Amino acid sequence: MGNTVTTPKTKARTKVERPRLHKVILVNDDYTPREFVVTVLKAEFRMNEDQAYRVMITAHKRGVCVVAVYTKDVAETKATRATDAGRAKGYPLMFTTEPEE
Ligand code: TYC
């Protein structure tokens, strides 16, 4: 009596959700030099020459290209910094962000 050990019928589970990731998107324009786009991609997104060239040429041909995905804060900071790097040189280079599905 009073010494019955009961096992719980339900197990408490804490639901953990991963933060939604956000895409950084490179947008084509007619004025920014290709080489400058490559330089910005290498500097801000830690790409090598090959990766940066491919992303640049994809945006050039198709209008846009996904550069990378990050948490919201990081995506927005990198997109702003990369866009500002173009503006500092007088180019209309544009990076935007959008949440991943
Ligand atoms: N279209 C530009 C040119 O011909 C190069 C360029 C590529 C600019 C990609 C922006 O996101 C861009 N000089």
PDB file of C-alpha atoms and ligand atoms in Angstrom:
ATOM      1  CA  MET A   1       0.000   0.000   0.000  1.00  0.00           C
ATOM      2  CA  GLY A   2       1.258   3.366  -1.133  1.00  0.00           C
ATOM      3  CA  ASN A   3       4.173   1.704  -2.823  1.00  0.00           C
ATOM      4  CA  THR A   4       2.703   1.206  -6.286  1.00  0.00           C
ATOM      5  CA  VAL A   5       4.938   2.501  -9.035  1.00  0.00           C
ATOM      6  CA  THR A   6       2.968   3.860 -11.950  1.00  0.00           C
ATOM      7  CA  THR A   7       4.408   4.728 -15.316  1.00  0.00           C
ATOM      8  CA  PRO A   8       2.991   7.810 -17.026  1.00  0.00           C
ATOM      9  CA  LYS A   9       0.764   6.973 -20.003  1.00  0.00           C
ATOM     10  CA  THR A  10       1.813  10.024 -21.958  1.00  0.00           C
ATOM     11  CA  LYS A  11       5.226  11.369 -22.569  1.00  0.00           C
ATOM     12  CA  ALA A  12       5.825  15.082 -22.407  1.00  0.00           C
ATOM     13  CA  ARG A  13       7.361  16.265 -25.630  1.00  0.00           C
ATOM     14  CA  THR A  14       8.592  19.763 -26.242  1.00  0.00           C
ATOM     15  CA  LYS A  15       7.933  20.706 -29.827  1.00  0.00           C
ATOM     16  CA  VAL A  16      10.953  22.379 -31.344  1.00  0.00           C
ATOM     17  CA  GLU A  17      10.583  24.130 -34.675  1.00  0.00           C
ATOM     18  CA  ARG A  18      13.490  25.224 -36.765  1.00  0.00           C
ATOM     19  CA  PRO A  19      13.504  28.900 -37.690  1.00  0.00           C
ATOM     20  CA  ARG A  20      12.295  29.500 -41.227  1.00  0.00           C
ATOM     21  CA  LEU A  21      15.133  30.267 -43.589  1.00  0.00           C
ATOM     22  CA  HIS A  22      15.179  33.236 -45.919  1.00  0.00           C
ATOM     23  CA  LYS A  23      16.595  33.359 -49.435  1.00  0.00           C
ATOM     24  CA  VAL A  24      18.886  36.133 -50.577  1.00  0.00           C
ATOM     25  CA  ILE A  25      18.075  36.879 -54.217  1.00  0.00           C
ATOM     26  CA  LEU A  26      20.304  38.678 -56.717  1.00  0.00           C
ATOM     27  CA  VAL A  27      18.367  40.818 -59.210  1.00  0.00           C
ATOM     28  CA  ASN A  28      19.731  41.612 -62.674  1.00  0.00           C
ATOM     29  CA  ASP A  29      20.108  45.147 -64.005  1.00  0.00           C
ATOM     30  CA  ASP A  30      21.582  46.663 -67.182  1.00  0.00           C
ATOM     31  CA  TYR A  31      24.277  48.803 -65.599  1.00  0.00           C
ATOM     32  CA  THR A  32      26.299  47.028 -62.915  1.00  0.00           C
ATOM     33  CA  PRO A  33      29.473  45.513 -64.418  1.00  0.00           C
ATOM     34  CA  ARG A  34      29.596  41.708 -64.279  1.00  0.00           C
ATOM     35  CA  GLU A  35      32.986  41.733 -62.587  1.00  0.00           C
ATOM     36  CA  PHE A  36      31.702  44.004 -59.830  1.00  0.00           C
ATOM     37  CA  VAL A  37      28.764  41.663 -59.147  1.00  0.00           C
ATOM     38  CA  VAL A  38      31.238  38.782 -58.861  1.00  0.00           C
ATOM     39  CA  THR A  39      33.413  40.795 -56.461  1.00  0.00           C
ATOM     40  CA  VAL A  40      30.445  41.574 -54.198  1.00  0.00           C
ATOM     41  CA  LEU A  41      29.279  37.947 -54.193  1.00  0.00           C
ATOM     42  CA  LYS A  42      32.761  36.771 -53.199  1.00  0.00           C
ATOM     43  CA  ALA A  43      33.139  39.377 -50.456  1.00  0.00           C
ATOM     44  CA  GLU A  44      29.691  39.210 -48.875  1.00  0.00           C
ATOM     45  CA  PHE A  45      28.711  35.584 -49.442  1.00  0.00           C
ATOM     46  CA  ARG A  46      32.117  33.918 -49.164  1.00  0.00           C
ATOM     47  CA  MET A  47      31.954  32.414 -52.639  1.00  0.00           C
ATOM     48  CA  ASN A  48      34.898  31.485 -54.801  1.00  0.00           C
ATOM     49  CA  GLU A  49      35.308  32.934 -58.308  1.00  0.00           C
ATOM     50  CA  ASP A  50      33.529  29.997 -59.939  1.00  0.00           C
ATOM     51  CA  GLN A  51      30.491  30.008 -57.676  1.00  0.00           C
ATOM     52  CA  ALA A  52      30.184  33.797 -57.858  1.00  0.00           C
ATOM     53  CA  TYR A  53      30.436  33.801 -61.659  1.00  0.00           C
ATOM     54  CA  ARG A  54      27.708  31.165 -61.960  1.00  0.00           C
ATOM     55  CA  VAL A  55      25.311  33.040 -59.708  1.00  0.00           C
ATOM     56  CA  MET A  56      26.003  36.326 -61.534  1.00  0.00           C
ATOM     57  CA  ILE A  57      25.512  34.820 -65.004  1.00  0.00           C
ATOM     58  CA  THR A  58      22.307  33.046 -63.911  1.00  0.00           C
ATOM     59  CA  ALA A  59      20.832  36.360 -62.691  1.00  0.00           C
ATOM     60  CA  HIS A  60      22.067  38.034 -65.880  1.00  0.00           C
ATOM     61  CA  LYS A  61      20.274  35.470 -68.082  1.00  0.00           C
ATOM     62  CA  ARG A  62      17.153  34.727 -66.053  1.00  0.00           C
ATOM     63  CA  GLY A  63      16.586  37.996 -64.207  1.00  0.00           C
ATOM     64  CA  VAL A  64      17.133  36.648 -60.692  1.00  0.00           C
ATOM     65  CA  CYS A  65      19.191  34.007 -58.893  1.00  0.00           C
ATOM     66  CA  VAL A  66      19.043  32.649 -55.344  1.00  0.00           C
ATOM     67  CA  VAL A  67      22.414  33.373 -53.761  1.00  0.00           C
ATOM     68  CA  ALA A  68      22.045  31.507 -50.439  1.00  0.00           C
ATOM     69  CA  VAL A  69      19.680  30.893 -47.518  1.00  0.00           C
ATOM     70  CA  TYR A  70      20.136  32.113 -43.952  1.00  0.00           C
ATOM     71  CA  THR A  71      18.054  32.948 -40.893  1.00  0.00           C
ATOM     72  CA  LYS A  72      15.970  36.114 -41.426  1.00  0.00           C
ATOM     73  CA  ASP A  73      18.374  38.487 -39.670  1.00  0.00           C
ATOM     74  CA  VAL A  74      21.475  37.257 -41.456  1.00  0.00           C
ATOM     75  CA  ALA A  75      19.730  37.235 -44.869  1.00  0.00           C
ATOM     76  CA  GLU A  76      18.524  40.817 -44.427  1.00  0.00           C
ATOM     77  CA  THR A  77      21.878  42.080 -43.181  1.00  0.00           C
ATOM     78  CA  LYS A  78      23.790  40.490 -46.060  1.00  0.00           C
ATOM     79  CA  ALA A  79      21.293  41.689 -48.682  1.00  0.00           C
ATOM     80  CA  THR A  80      21.516  45.245 -47.333  1.00  0.00           C
ATOM     81  CA  ARG A  81      25.315  45.234 -47.175  1.00  0.00           C
ATOM     82  CA  ALA A  82      25.629  43.836 -50.707  1.00  0.00           C
ATOM     83  CA  THR A  83      23.096  46.339 -52.101  1.00  0.00           C
ATOM     84  CA  ASP A  84      24.919  49.187 -50.317  1.00  0.00           C
ATOM     85  CA  ALA A  85      28.245  48.081 -51.821  1.00  0.00           C
ATOM     86  CA  GLY A  86      26.736  48.692 -55.288  1.00  0.00           C
ATOM     87  CA  ARG A  87      25.137  51.971 -54.291  1.00  0.00           C
ATOM     88  CA  ALA A  88      28.487  53.214 -52.949  1.00  0.00           C
ATOM     89  CA  LYS A  89      29.833  52.861 -56.513  1.00  0.00           C
ATOM     90  CA  GLY A  90      26.726  54.385 -58.091  1.00  0.00           C
ATOM     91  CA  TYR A  91      25.356  51.050 -59.367  1.00  0.00           C
ATOM     92  CA  PRO A  92      21.706  49.945 -59.115  1.00  0.00           C
ATOM     93  CA  LEU A  93      22.760  46.456 -57.976  1.00  0.00           C
ATOM     94  CA  MET A  94      19.979  44.916 -55.899  1.00  0.00           C
ATOM     95  CA  PHE A  95      19.710  42.028 -53.460  1.00  0.00           C
ATOM     96  CA  THR A  96      16.334  41.150 -51.933  1.00  0.00           C
ATOM     97  CA  THR A  97      15.173  38.516 -49.431  1.00  0.00           C
ATOM     98  CA  GLU A  98      12.136  36.266 -49.182  1.00  0.00           C
ATOM     99  CA  PRO A  99      11.111  33.469 -46.816  1.00  0.00           C
ATOM    100  CA  GLU A 100      11.583  29.901 -48.017  1.00  0.00           C
ATOM    101  CA  GLU A 101       8.379  27.923 -48.459  1.00  0.00           C
TER     102      GLU A 101
HETATM  103  N1  TYC B   1      23.490  42.612 -66.592  1.00  0.00           N
HETATM  104  C1  TYC B   1      24.736  43.202 -66.140  1.00  0.00           C
HETATM  105  C2  TYC B   1      25.603  43.551 -67.348  1.00  0.00           C
HETATM  106  O1  TYC B   1      25.367  43.072 -68.431  1.00  0.00           O
HETATM  107  C3  TYC B   1      25.522  42.255 -65.204  1.00  0.00           C
HETATM  108  C4  TYC B   1      24.708  41.888 -64.004  1.00  0.00           C
HETATM  109  C5  TYC B   1      24.497  40.537 -63.708  1.00  0.00           C
HETATM  110  C6  TYC B   1      24.158  42.868 -63.181  1.00  0.00           C
HETATM  111  C7  TYC B   1      23.733  40.161 -62.594  1.00  0.00           C
HETATM  112  C8  TYC B   1      23.398  42.507 -62.069  1.00  0.00           C
HETATM  113  O2  TYC B   1      22.449  40.819 -60.732  1.00  0.00           O
HETATM  114  C9  TYC B   1      23.192  41.168 -61.795  1.00  0.00           C
HETATM  115  N2  TYC B   1      26.607  44.371 -67.134  1.00  0.00           N
END
